[in-house]
Structures are given as C-alpha cells and as structure tokens.
Backbone as JSON Lines, residues from 0, in Angstrom:
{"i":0,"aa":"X","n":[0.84,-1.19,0.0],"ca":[0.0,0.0,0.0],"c":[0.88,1.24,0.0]}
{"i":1,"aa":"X","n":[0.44,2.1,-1.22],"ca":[1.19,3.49,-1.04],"c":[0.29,5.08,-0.76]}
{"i":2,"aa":"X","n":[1.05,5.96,-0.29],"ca":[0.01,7.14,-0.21],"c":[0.24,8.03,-1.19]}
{"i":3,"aa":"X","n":[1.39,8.23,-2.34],"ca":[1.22,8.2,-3.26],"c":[0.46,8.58,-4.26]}
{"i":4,"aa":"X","n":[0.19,9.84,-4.38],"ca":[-1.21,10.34,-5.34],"c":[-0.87,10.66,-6.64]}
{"i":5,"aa":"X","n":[-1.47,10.42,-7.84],"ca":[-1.53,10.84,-9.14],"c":[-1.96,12.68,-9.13]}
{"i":6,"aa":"X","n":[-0.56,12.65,-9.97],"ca":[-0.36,14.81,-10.11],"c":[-1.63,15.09,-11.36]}
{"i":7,"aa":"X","n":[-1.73,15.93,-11.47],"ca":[-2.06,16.67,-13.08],"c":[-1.51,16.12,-14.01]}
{"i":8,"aa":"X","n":[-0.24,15.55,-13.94],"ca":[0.06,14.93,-15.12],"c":[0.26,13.16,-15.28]}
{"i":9,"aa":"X","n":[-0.75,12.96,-14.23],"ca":[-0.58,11.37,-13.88],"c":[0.48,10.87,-13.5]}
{"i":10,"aa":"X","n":[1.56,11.32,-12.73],"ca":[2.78,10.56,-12.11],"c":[2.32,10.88,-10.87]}
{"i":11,"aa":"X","n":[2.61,9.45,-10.05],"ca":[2.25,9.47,-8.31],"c":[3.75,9.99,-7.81]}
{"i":12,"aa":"X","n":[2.71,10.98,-7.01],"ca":[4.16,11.86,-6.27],"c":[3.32,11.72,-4.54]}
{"i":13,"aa":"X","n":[3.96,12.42,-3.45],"ca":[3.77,12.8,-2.06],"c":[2.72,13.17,-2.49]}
{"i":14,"aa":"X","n":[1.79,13.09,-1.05],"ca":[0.41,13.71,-1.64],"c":[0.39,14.54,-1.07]}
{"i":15,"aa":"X","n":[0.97,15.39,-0.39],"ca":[1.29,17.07,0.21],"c":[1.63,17.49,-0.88]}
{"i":16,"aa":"X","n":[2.34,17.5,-1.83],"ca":[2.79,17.96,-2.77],"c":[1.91,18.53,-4.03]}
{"i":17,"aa":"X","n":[0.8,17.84,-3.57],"ca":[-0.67,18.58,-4.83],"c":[-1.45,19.09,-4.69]}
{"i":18,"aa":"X","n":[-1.2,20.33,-3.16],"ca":[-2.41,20.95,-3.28],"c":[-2.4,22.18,-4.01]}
{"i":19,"aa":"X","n":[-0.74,22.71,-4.05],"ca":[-0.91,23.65,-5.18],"c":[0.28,23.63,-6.46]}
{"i":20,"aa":"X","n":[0.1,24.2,-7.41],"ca":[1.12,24.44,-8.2],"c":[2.97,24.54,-7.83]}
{"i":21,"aa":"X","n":[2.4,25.41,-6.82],"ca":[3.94,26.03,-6.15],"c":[4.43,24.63,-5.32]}
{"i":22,"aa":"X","n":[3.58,24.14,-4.72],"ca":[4.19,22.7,-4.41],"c":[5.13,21.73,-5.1]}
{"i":23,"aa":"X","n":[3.87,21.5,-5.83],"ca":[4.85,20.46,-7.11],"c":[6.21,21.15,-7.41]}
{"i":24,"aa":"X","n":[6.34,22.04,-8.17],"ca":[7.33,22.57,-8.63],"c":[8.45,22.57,-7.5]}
{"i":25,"aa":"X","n":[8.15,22.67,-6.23],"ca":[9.16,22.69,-5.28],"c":[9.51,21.43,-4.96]}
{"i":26,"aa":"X","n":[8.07,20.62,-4.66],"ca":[8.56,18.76,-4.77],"c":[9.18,18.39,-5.67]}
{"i":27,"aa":"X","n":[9.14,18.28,-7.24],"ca":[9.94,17.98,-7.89],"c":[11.32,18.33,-8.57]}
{"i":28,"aa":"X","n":[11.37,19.48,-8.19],"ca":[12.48,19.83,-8.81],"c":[13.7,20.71,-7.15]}
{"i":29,"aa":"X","n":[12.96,20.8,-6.31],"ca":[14.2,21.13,-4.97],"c":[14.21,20.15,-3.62]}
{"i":30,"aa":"X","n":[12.9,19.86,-3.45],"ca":[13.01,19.01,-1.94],"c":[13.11,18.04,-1.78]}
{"i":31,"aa":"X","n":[14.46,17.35,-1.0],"ca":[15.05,16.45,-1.01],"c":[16.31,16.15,-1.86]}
{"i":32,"aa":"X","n":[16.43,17.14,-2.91],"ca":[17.64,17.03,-3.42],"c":[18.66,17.44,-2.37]}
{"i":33,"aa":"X","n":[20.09,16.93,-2.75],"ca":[21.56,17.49,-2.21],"c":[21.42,19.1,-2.46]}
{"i":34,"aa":"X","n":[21.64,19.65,-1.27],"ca":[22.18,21.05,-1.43],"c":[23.34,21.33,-0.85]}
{"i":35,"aa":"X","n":[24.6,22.21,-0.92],"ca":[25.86,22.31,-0.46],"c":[25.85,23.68,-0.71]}
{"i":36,"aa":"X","n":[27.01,24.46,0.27],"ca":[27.17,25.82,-0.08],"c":[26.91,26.42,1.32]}
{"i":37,"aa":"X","n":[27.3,27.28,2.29],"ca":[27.33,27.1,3.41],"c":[26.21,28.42,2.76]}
{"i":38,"aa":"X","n":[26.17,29.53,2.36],"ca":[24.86,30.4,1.83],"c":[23.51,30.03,1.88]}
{"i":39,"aa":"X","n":[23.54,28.64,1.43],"ca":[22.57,27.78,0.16],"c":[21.75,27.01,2.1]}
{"i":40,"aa":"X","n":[22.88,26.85,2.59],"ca":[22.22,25.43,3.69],"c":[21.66,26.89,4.78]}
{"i":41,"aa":"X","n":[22.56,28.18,4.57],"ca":[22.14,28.99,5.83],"c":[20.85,28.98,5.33]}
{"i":42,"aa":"X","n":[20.52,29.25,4.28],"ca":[18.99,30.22,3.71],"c":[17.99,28.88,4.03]}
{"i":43,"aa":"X","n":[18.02,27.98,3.86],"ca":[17.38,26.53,4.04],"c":[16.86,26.62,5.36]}
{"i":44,"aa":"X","n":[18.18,26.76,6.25],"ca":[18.18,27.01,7.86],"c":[17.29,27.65,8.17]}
{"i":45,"aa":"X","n":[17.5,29.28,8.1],"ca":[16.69,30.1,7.91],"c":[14.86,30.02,7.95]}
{"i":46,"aa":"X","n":[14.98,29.33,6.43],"ca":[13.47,29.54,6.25],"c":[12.46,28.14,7.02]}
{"i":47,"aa":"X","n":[13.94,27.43,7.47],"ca":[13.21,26.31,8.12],"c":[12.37,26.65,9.71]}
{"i":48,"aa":"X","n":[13.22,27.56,9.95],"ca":[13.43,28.26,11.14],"c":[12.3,29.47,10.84]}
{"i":49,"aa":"X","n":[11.99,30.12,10.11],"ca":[10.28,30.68,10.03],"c":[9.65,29.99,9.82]}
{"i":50,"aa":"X","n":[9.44,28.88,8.71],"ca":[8.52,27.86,8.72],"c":[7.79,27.5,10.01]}
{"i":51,"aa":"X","n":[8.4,27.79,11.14],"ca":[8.34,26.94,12.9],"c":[6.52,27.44,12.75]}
{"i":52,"aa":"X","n":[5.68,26.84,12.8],"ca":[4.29,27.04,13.65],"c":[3.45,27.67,12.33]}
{"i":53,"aa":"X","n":[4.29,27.12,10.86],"ca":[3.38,27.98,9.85],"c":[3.64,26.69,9.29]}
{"i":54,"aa":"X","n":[2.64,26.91,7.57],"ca":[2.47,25.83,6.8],"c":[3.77,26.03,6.0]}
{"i":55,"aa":"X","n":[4.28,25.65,5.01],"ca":[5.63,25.65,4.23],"c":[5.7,26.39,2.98]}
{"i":56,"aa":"X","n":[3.65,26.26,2.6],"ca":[3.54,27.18,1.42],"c":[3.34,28.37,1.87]}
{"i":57,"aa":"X","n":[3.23,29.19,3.07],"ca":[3.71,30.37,3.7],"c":[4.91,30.78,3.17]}
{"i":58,"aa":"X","n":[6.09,29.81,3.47],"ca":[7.39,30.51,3.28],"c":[7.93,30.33,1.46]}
{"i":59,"aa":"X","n":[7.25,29.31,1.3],"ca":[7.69,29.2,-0.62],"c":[6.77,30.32,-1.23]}
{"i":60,"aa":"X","n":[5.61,31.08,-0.29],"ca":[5.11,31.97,-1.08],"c":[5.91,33.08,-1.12]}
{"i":61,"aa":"X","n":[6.84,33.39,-0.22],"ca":[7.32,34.33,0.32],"c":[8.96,34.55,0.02]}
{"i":62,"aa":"X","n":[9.39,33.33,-0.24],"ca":[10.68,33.14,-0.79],"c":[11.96,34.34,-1.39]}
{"i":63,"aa":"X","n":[11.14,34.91,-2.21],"ca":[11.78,35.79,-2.72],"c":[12.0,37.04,-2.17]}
{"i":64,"aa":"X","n":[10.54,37.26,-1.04],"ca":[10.85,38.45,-0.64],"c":[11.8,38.14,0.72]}
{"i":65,"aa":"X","n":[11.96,37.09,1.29],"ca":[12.96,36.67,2.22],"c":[14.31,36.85,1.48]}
{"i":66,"aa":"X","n":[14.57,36.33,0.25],"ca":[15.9,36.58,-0.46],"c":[16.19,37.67,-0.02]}
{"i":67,"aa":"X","n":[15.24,38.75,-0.81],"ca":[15.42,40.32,-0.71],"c":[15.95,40.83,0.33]}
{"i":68,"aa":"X","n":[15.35,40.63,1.09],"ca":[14.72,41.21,2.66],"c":[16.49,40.49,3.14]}
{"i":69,"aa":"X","n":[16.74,39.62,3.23],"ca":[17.86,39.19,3.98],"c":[19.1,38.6,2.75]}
{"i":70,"aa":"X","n":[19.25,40.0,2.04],"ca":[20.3,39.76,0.78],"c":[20.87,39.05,0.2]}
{"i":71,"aa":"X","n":[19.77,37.78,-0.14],"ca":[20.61,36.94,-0.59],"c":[20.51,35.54,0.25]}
{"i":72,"aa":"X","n":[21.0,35.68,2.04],"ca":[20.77,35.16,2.44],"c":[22.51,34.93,2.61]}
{"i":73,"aa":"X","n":[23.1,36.28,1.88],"ca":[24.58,35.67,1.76],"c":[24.98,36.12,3.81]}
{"i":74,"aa":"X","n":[25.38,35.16,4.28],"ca":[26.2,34.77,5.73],"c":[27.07,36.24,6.18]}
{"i":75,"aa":"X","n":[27.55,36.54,5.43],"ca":[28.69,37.6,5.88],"c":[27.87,39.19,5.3]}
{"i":76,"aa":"X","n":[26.91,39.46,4.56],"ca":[26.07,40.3,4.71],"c":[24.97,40.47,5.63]}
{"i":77,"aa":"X","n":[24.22,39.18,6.08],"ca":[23.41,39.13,7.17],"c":[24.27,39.33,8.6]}
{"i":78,"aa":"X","n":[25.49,38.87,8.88],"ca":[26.01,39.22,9.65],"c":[26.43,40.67,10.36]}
{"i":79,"aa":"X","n":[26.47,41.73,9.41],"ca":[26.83,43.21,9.6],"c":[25.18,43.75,9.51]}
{"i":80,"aa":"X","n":[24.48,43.3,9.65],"ca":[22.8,43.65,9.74],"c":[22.91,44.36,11.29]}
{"i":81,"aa":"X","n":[22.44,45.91,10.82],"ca":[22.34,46.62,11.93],"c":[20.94,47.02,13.02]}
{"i":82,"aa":"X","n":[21.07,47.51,14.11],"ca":[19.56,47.42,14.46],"c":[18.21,48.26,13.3]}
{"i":83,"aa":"X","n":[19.03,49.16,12.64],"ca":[18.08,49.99,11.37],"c":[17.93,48.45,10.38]}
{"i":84,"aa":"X","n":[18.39,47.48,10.38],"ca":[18.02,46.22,9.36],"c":[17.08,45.5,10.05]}
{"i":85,"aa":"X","n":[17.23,45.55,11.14],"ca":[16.17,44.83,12.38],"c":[14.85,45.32,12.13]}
{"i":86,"aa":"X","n":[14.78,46.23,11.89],"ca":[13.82,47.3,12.33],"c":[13.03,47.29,10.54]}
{"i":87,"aa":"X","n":[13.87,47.52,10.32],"ca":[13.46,47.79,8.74],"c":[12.64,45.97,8.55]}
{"i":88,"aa":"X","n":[13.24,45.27,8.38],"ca":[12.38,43.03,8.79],"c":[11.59,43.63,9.52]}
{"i":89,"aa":"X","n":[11.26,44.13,10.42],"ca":[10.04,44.23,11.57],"c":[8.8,44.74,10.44]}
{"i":90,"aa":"X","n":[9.4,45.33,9.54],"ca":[8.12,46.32,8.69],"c":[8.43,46.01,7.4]}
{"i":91,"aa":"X","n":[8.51,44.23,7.05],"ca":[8.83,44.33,5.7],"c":[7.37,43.1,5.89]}
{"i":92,"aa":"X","n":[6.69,43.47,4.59],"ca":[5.24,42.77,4.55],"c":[6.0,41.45,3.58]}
{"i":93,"aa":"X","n":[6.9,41.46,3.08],"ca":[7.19,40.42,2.11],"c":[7.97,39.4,3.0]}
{"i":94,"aa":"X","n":[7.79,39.01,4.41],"ca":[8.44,38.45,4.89],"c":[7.39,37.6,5.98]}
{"i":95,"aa":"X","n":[7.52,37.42,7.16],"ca":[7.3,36.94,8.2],"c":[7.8,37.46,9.39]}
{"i":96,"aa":"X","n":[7.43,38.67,9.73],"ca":[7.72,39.56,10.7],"c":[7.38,39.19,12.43]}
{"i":97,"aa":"X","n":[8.27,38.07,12.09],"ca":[8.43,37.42,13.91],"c":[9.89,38.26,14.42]}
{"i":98,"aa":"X","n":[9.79,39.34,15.23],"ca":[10.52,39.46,16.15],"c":[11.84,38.28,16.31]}
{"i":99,"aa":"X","n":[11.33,37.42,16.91],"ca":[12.2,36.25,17.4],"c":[13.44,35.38,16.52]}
{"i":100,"aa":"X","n":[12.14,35.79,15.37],"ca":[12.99,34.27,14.79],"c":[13.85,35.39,13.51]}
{"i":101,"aa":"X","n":[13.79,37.04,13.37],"ca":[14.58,37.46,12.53],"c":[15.45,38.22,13.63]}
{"i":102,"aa":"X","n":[15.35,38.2,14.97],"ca":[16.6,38.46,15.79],"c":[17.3,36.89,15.67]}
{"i":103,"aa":"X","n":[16.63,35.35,15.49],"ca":[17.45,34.57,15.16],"c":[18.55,34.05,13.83]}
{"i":104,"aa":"X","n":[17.51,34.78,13.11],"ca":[18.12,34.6,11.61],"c":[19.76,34.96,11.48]}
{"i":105,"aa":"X","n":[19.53,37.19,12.51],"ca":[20.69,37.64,12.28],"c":[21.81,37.26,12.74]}
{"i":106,"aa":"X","n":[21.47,36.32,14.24],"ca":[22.41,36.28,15.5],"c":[23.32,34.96,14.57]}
{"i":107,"aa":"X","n":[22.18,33.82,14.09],"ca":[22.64,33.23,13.68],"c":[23.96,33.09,12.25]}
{"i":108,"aa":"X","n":[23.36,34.32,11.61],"ca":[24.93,34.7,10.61],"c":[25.92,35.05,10.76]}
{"i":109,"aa":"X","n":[25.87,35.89,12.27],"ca":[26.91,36.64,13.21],"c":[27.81,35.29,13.59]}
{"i":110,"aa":"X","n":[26.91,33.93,14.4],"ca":[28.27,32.8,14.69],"c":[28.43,32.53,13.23]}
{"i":111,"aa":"X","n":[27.66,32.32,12.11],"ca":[28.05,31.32,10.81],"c":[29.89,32.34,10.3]}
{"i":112,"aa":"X","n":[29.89,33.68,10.53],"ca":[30.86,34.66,9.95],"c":[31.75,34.01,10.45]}
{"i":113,"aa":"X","n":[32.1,33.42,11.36],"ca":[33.27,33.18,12.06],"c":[33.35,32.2,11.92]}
{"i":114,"aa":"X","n":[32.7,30.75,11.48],"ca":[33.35,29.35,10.91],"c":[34.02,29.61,9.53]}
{"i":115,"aa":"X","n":[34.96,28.83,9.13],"ca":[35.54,28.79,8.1],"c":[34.81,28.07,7.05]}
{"i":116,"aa":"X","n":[35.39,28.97,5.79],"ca":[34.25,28.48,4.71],"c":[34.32,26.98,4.37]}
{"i":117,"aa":"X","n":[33.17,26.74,4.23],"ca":[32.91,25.33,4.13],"c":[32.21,24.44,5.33]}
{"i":118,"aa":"X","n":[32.88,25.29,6.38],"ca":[32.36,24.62,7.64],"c":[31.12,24.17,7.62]}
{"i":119,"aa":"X","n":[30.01,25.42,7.29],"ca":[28.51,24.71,7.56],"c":[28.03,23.85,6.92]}
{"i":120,"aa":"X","n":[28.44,23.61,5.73],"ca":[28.33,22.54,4.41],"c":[28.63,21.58,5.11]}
{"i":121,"aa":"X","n":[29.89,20.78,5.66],"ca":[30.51,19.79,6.22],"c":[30.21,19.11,7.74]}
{"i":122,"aa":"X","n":[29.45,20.58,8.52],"ca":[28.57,19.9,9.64],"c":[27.67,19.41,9.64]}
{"i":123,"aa":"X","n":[26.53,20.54,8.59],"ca":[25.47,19.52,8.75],"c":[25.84,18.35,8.02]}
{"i":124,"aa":"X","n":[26.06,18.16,6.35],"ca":[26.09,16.69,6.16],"c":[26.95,15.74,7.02]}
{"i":125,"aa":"X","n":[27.75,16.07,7.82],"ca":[28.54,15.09,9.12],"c":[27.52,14.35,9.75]}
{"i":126,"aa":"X","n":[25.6,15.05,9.88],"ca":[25.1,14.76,10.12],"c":[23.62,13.67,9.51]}
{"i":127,"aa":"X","n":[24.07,13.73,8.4],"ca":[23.6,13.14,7.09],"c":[23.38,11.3,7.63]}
{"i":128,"aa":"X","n":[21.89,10.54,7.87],"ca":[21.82,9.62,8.52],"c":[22.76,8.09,7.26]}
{"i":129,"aa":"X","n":[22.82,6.8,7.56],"ca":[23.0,6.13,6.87],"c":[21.14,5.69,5.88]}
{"i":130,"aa":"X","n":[21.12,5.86,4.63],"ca":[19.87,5.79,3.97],"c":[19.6,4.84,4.68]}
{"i":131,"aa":"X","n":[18.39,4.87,4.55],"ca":[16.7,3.95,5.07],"c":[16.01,3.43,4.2]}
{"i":132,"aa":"X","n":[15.14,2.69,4.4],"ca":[14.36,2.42,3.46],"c":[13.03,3.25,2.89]}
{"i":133,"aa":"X","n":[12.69,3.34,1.74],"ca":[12.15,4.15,1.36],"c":[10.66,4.0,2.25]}
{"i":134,"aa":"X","n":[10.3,5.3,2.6],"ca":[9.21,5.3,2.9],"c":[7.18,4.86,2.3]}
{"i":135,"aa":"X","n":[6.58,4.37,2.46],"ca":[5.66,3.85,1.62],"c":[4.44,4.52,1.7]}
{"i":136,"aa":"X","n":[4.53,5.06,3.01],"ca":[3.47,6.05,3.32],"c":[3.43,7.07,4.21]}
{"i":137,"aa":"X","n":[2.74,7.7,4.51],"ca":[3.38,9.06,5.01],"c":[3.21,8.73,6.14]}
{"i":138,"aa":"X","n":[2.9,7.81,6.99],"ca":[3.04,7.47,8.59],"c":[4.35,6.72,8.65]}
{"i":139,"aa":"X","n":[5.35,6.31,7.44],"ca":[6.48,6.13,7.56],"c":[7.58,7.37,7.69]}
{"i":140,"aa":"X","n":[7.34,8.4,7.81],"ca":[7.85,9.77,7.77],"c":[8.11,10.52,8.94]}
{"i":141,"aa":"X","n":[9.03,10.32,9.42],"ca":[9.03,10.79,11.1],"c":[8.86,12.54,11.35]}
{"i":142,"aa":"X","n":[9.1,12.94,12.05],"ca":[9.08,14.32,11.87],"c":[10.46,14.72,13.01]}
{"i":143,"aa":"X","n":[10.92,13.73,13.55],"ca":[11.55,13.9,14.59],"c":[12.74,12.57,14.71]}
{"i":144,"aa":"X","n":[13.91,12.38,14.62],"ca":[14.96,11.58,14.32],"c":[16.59,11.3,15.13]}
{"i":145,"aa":"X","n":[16.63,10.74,15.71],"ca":[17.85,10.41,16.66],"c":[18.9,11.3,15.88]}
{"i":146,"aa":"X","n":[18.89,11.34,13.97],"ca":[19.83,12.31,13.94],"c":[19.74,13.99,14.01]}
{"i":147,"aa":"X","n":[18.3,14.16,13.74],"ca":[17.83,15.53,13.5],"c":[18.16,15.68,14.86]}
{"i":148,"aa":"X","n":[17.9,15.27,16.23],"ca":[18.19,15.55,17.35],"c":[19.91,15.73,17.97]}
{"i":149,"aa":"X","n":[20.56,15.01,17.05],"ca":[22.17,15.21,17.2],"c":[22.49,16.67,16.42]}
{"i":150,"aa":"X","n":[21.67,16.7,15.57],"ca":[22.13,17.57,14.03],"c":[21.71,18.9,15.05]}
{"i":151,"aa":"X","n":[20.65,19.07,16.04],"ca":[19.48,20.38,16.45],"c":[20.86,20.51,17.52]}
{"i":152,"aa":"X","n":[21.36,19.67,18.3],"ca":[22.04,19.72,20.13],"c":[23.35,20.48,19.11]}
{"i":153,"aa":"X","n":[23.65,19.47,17.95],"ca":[25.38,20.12,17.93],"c":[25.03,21.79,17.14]}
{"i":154,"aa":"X","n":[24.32,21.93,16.51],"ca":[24.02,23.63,16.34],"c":[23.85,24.23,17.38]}
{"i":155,"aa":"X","n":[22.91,23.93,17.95],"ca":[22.84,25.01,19.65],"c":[24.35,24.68,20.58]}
{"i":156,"aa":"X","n":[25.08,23.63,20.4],"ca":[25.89,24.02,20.97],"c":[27.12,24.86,20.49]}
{"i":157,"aa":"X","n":[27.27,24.78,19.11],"ca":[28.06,25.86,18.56],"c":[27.45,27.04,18.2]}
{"i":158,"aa":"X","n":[25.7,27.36,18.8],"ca":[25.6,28.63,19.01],"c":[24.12,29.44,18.92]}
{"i":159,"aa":"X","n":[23.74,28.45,17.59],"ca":[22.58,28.6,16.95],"c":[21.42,28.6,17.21]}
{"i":160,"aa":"X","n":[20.63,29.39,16.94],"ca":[19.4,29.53,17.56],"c":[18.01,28.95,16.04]}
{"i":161,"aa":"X","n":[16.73,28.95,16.98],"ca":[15.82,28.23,16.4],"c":[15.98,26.81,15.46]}
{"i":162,"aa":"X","n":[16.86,26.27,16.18],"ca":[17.38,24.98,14.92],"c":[16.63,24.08,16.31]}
{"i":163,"aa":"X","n":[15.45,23.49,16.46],"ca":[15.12,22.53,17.61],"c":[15.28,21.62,16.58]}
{"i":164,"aa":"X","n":[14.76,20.05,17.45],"ca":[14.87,18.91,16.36],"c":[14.18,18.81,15.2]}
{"i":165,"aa":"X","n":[13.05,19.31,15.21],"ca":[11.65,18.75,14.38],"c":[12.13,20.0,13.07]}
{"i":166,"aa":"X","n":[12.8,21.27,13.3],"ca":[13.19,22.03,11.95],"c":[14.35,21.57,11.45]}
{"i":167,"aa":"X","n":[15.35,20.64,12.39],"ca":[16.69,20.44,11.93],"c":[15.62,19.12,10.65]}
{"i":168,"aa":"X","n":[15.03,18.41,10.96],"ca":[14.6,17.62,10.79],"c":[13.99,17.95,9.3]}
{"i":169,"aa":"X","n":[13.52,18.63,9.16],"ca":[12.84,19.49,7.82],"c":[14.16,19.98,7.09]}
{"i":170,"aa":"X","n":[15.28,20.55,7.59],"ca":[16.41,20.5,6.85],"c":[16.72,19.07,6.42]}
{"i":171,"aa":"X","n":[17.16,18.74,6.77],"ca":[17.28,17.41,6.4],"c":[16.82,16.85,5.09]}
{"i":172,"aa":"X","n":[15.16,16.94,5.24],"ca":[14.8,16.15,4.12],"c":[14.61,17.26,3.2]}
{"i":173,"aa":"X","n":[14.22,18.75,3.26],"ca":[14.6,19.62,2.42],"c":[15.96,19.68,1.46]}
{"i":174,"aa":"X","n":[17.07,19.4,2.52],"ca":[18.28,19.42,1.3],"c":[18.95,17.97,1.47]}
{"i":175,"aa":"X","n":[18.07,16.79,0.93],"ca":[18.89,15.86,0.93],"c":[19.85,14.93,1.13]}
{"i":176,"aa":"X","n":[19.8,15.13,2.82],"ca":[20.49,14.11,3.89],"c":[19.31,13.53,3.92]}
{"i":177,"aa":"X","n":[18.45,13.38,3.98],"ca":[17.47,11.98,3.58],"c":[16.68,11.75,2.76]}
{"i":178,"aa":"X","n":[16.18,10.66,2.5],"ca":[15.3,10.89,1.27],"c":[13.93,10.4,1.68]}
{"i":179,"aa":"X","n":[13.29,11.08,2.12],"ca":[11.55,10.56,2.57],"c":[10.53,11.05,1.45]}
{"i":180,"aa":"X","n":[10.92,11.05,0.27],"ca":[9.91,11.21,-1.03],"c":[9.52,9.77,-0.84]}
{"i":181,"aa":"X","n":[8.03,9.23,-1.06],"ca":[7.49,7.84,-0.6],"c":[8.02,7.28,-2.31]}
{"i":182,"aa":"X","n":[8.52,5.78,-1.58],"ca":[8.61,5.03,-2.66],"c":[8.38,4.51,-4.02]}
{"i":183,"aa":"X","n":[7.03,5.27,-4.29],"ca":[6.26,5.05,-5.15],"c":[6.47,6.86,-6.18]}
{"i":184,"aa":"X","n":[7.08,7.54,-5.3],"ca":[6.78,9.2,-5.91],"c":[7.82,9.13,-7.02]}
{"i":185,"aa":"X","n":[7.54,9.96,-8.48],"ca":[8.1,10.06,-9.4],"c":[9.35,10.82,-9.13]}
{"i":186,"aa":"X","n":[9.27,11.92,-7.92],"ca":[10.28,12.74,-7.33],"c":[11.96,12.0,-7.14]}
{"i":187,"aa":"X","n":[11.68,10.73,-6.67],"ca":[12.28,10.03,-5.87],"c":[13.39,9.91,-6.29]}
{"i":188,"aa":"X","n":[14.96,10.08,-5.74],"ca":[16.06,9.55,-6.07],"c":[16.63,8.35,-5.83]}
{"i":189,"aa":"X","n":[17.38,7.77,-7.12],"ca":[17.64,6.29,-6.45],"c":[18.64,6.19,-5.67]}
C-alpha cells in the first residue's frame, strides 16, 4: 500500500505535494535534493526556522521576498545587519515579521561569519543519517529523528538559535540528507 497520489500529469508523487502548483514545482524539482554551499544550507536554515508554527507554502510563497529582505541570504552580509536592518524586517510585509525568529536569523549569521568556509556545508552533512528504506506512506515519515536531534544539540551548541529537532529535521529532508519522497513518488532519487 502506497500514499502516493496521481499529479495533473498522472505521475504518483507525495500527496502534500498537490495541493498547489507552487508545491509540485518545489517537490519535484528542490526538496530532497543534495544542497551544499554554506549560503545555500544557511537560507534553508533560515526559512526552516520561520517555517516553525506555519504551513511551508507560507514561506515558498514568500521566498523571494525573504531573499530580498535578507540579501541573498549571503552569511557575511546578514552578519553586519544593523539594528536599522532589524527594524526595517520588523516592517517588511514580504516576509514573516516574527521578532524572534529574525533576531534569530541575524544572531545566527553573526556565529556562521566566524566558521571557516565550508564549515557549515561539512557539519550539517557530518550529520547526514546512513539511507533507510524508502518510505511507503506518510506514517512512515518521522518528523523527529535520533539524527535531527544530534544535528538540532550540535548547532545550539556551537551557538545557533531556532534549529530545535523537528526544523533540523525538515532540513534534512529539504536538502537531501534523507530521502523521505514515498517510494512510489516520481520525485524520488535512487
């Protein structure tokens, strides 16, 4: 038995993945792929980390104006973000104007400035599980993982904020340290 649903174009993909346009396009062609690039994994981080207590097509609606809004998303520009940049995110409508989690965003580029390049690329996948078996249905899909929980402790302890388990966990299968596209999804990598 799979959960597994037929798209618009008749290939069975995740069935989260079809309620809108912007979905698909993000299921098939970004989530769960490999991502690398310590920029590429911050911005991931990031939006995993607003995602917290919202739906996901919140933040893929919003994507771009998060680019904007936090330049790129490049590490060593978010890092020199002054309280007038604070302030200015507090009153940007193209974003997600949580207090919390864009005093976390910045604090968090402030420690990323000071690892050496490459570093964040090479921690998290350090944390990258040994593959599993493919999932068959979406109650095979944890949300929460002995490694996402190693991956959430060793960020907060080198510094990081809003990374708990259950978002490290969404990193994860967002950039391809695991692969929980269900067995049956056209998405799926072998």
């Amino acid at each position: 038995m799979s959960d597994a649903v037929a798209g618009p174009d008749g290939a069975l993909r995740c069935p989260w993945a079809l309620s809108t346009e912007d979905y698909v396009t993000y299921h098939d062609e970004e989530w769960g792929r490999p991502v690398h690039g310590d920029d590429a994994l911050y911005e991931r981080l990031s939006l995993e980390a607003f995602q917290s207590g919202l739906s996901w097509i919140t933040i893929l609606r919003r994507r771009e104006g998060f680019r904007a809004a936090f330049d790129g998303f490049r590490i060593a520009k978010v890092a020199a973000f002054t309280d007038a940049d604070r302030e200015r995110l507090l009153l940007d409508a193209g974003i997600i104007r949580n207090r919390l989690k864009i005093d976390a965003t910045i604090a968090n580029a402030r420690v990323l400035a000071d690892w050496a390049p490459g570093e964040l690329d090479e921690f998290i996948w350090s944390h990258a599980p040994e593959p599993g078996p493919a999932p068959k249905t979406l109650g095979d899909v944890p949300a929460v993982t002995e490694a996402s929980t190693a991956l959430s402790k060793a960020l907060k302890k080198r510094g990081l904020k809003f990374v708990g388990p259950t978002t490290a966990y969404a990193l994860m299968q967002a950039c391809g340290l695991v692969n929980d596209h269900l067995a049956d999804c056209v998405a799926r990598l072998p």
